[in-house]
PDB file of C-alpha atoms in Angstrom:
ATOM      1  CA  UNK W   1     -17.410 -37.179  22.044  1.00  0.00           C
ATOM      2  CA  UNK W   2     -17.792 -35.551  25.348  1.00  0.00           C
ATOM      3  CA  UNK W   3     -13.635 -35.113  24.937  1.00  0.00           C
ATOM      4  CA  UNK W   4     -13.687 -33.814  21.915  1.00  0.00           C
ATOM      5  CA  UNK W   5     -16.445 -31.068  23.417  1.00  0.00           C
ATOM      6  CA  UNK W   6     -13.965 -29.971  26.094  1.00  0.00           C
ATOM      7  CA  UNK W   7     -11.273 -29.881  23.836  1.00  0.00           C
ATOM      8  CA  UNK W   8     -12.833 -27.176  21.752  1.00  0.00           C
ATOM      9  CA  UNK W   9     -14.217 -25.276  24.571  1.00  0.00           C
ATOM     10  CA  UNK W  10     -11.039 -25.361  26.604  1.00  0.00           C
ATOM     11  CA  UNK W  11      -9.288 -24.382  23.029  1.00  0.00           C
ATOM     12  CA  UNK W  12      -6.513 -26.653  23.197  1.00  0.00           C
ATOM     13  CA  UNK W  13      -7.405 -27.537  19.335  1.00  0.00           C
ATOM     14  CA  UNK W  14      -5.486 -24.515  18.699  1.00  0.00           C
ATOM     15  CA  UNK W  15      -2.331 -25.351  20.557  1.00  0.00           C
ATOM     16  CA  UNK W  16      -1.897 -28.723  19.387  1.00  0.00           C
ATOM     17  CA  UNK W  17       0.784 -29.646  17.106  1.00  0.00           C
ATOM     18  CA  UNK W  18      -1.437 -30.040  14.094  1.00  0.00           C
ATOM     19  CA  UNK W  19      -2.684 -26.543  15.053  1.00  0.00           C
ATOM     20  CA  UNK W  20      -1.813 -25.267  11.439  1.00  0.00           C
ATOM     21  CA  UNK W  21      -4.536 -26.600   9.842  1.00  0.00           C
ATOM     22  CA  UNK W  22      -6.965 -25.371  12.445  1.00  0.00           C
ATOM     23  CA  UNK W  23      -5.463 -21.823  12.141  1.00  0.00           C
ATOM     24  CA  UNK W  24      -5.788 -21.710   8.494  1.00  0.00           C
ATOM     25  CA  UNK W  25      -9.182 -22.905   8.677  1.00  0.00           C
ATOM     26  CA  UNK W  26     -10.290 -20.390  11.092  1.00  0.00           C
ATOM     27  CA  UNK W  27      -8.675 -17.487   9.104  1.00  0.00           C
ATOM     28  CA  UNK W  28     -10.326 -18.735   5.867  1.00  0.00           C
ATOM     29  CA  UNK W  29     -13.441 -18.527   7.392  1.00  0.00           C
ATOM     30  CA  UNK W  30     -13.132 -15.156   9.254  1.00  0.00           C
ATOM     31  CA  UNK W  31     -11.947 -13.814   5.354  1.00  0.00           C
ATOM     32  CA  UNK W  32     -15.352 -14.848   4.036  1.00  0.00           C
ATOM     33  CA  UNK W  33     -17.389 -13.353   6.622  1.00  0.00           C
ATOM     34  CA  UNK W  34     -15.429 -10.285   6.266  1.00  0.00           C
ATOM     35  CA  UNK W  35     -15.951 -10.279   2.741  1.00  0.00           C
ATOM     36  CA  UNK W  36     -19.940 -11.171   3.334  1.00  0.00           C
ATOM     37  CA  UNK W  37     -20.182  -8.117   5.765  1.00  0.00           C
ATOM     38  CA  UNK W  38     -18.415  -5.862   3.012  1.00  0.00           C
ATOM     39  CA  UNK W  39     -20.790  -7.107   0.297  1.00  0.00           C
ATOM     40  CA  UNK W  40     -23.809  -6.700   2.560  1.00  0.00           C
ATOM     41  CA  UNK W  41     -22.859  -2.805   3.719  1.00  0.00           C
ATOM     42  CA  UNK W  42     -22.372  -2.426  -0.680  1.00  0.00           C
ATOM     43  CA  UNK W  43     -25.878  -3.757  -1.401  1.00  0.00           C
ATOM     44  CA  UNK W  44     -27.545  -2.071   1.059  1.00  0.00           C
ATOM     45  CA  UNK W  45     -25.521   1.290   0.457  1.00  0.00           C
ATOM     46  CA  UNK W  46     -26.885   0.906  -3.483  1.00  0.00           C
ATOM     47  CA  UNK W  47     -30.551  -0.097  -2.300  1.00  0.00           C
ATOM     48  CA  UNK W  48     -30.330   3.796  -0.030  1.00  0.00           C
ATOM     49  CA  UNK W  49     -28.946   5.123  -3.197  1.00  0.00           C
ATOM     50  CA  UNK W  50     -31.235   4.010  -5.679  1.00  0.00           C
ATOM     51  CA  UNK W  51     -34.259   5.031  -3.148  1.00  0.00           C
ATOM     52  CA  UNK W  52     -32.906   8.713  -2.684  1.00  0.00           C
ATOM     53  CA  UNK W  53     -32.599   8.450  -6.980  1.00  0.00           C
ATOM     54  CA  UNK W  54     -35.913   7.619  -7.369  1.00  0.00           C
ATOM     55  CA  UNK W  55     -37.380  10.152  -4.881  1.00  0.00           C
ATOM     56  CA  UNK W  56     -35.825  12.949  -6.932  1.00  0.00           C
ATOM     57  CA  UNK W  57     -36.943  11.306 -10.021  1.00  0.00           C
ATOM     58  CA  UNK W  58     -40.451  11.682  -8.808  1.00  0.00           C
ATOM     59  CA  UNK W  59     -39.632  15.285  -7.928  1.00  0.00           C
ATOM     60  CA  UNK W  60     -38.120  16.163 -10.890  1.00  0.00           C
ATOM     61  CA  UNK W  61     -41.349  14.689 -12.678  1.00  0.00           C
ATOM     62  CA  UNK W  62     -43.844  16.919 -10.488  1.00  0.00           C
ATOM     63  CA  UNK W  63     -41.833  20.062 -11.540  1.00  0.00           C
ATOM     64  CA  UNK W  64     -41.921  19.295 -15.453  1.00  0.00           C
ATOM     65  CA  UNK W  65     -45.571  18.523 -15.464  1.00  0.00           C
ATOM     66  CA  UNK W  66     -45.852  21.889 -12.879  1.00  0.00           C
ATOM     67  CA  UNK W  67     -43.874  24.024 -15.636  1.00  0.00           C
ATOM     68  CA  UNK W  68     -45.139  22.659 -18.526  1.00  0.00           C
ATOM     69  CA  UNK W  69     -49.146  22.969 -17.073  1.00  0.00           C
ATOM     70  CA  UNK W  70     -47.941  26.900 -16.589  1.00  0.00           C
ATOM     71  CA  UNK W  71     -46.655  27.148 -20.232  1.00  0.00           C
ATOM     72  CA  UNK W  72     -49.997  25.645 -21.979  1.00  0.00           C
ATOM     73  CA  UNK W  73     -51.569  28.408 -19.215  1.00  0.00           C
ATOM     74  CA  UNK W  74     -49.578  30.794 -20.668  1.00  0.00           C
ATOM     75  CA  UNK W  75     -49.391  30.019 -24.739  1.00  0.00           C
ATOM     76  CA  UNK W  76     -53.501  30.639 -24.756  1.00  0.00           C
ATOM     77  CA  UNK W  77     -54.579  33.292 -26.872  1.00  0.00           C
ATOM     78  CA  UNK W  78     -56.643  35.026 -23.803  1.00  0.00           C
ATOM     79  CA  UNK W  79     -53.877  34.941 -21.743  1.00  0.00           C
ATOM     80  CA  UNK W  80     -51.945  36.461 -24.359  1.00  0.00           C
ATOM     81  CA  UNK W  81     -54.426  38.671 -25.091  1.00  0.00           C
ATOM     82  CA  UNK W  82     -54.895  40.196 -21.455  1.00  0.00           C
ATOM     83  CA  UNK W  83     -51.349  40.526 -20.985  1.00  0.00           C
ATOM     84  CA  UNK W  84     -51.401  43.076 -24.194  1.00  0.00           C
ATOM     85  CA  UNK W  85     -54.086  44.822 -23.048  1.00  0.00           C
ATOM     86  CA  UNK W  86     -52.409  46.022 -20.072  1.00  0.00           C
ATOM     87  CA  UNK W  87     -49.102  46.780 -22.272  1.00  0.00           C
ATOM     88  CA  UNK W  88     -51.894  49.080 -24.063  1.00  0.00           C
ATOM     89  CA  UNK W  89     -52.033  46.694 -27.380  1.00  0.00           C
ATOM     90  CA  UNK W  90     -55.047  44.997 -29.269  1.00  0.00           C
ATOM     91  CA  UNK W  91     -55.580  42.916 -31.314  1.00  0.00           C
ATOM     92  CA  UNK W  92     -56.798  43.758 -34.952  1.00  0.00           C
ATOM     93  CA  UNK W  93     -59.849  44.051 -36.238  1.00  0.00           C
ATOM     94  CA  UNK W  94     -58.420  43.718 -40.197  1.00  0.00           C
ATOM     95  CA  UNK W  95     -57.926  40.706 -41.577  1.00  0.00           C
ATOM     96  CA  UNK W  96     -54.182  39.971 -42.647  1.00  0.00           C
ATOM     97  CA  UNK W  97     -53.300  39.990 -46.454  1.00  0.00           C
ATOM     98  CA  UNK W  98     -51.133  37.224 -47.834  1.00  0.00           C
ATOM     99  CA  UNK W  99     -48.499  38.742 -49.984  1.00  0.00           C
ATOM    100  CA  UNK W 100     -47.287  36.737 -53.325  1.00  0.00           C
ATOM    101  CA  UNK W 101     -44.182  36.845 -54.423  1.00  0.00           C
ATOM    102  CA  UNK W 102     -43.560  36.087 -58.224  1.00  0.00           C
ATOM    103  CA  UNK W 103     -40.310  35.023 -59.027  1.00  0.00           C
ATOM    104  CA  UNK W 104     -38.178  37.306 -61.733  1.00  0.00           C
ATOM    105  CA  UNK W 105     -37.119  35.752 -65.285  1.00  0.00           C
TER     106      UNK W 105
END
């Protein structure tokens, strides 16, 4: 046991004539942690990404409810009315008249 420590700390497992294995082992290993690291950066590059997303959702949201508050403002009759007044317009004090059309035969 206590060789077998020594041997892997000294590192002569690596030098050894059945070294191969060892060697392959350690570079299948060092593949999958690279791999892990890569996958790790990806998720936490699409967590950032979806975050950013969803603050300009919310902002996007806020601007639609702003503009569309200002266009029920502005669709009122009163409003409509004031803004007519100062283009020197009123509004009528006669009635409309619906027109019929008969159709020729």
């Amino acid at each position: 046991m206590k060789q077998n420590i020594y041997s892997i700390l000294k590192g002569t497992f690596l030098v050894n004539d059945d070294s191969f294995k060892n060697w392959r082992f350690i570079i299948f290993i060092s593949v999958l942690a690279l791999i892990m690291i890569a996958s790790s950066h990806s998720a936490d590059k699409k967590v950032y990404q979806i975050a950013r997303m969803d603050n300009e959702v919310k902002e996007m949201r806020s601007a639609f409810v702003d503009g569309r508050s200002k266009l029920m403002q502005l669709k009122m009759e009163s409003e409509i009315t004031n803004r007519m007044k100062e283009k020197g317009l009123s509004q009528s004090v006669i009635p409309p008249k619906k027109i019929k059309v008969k159709s020729q035969k």
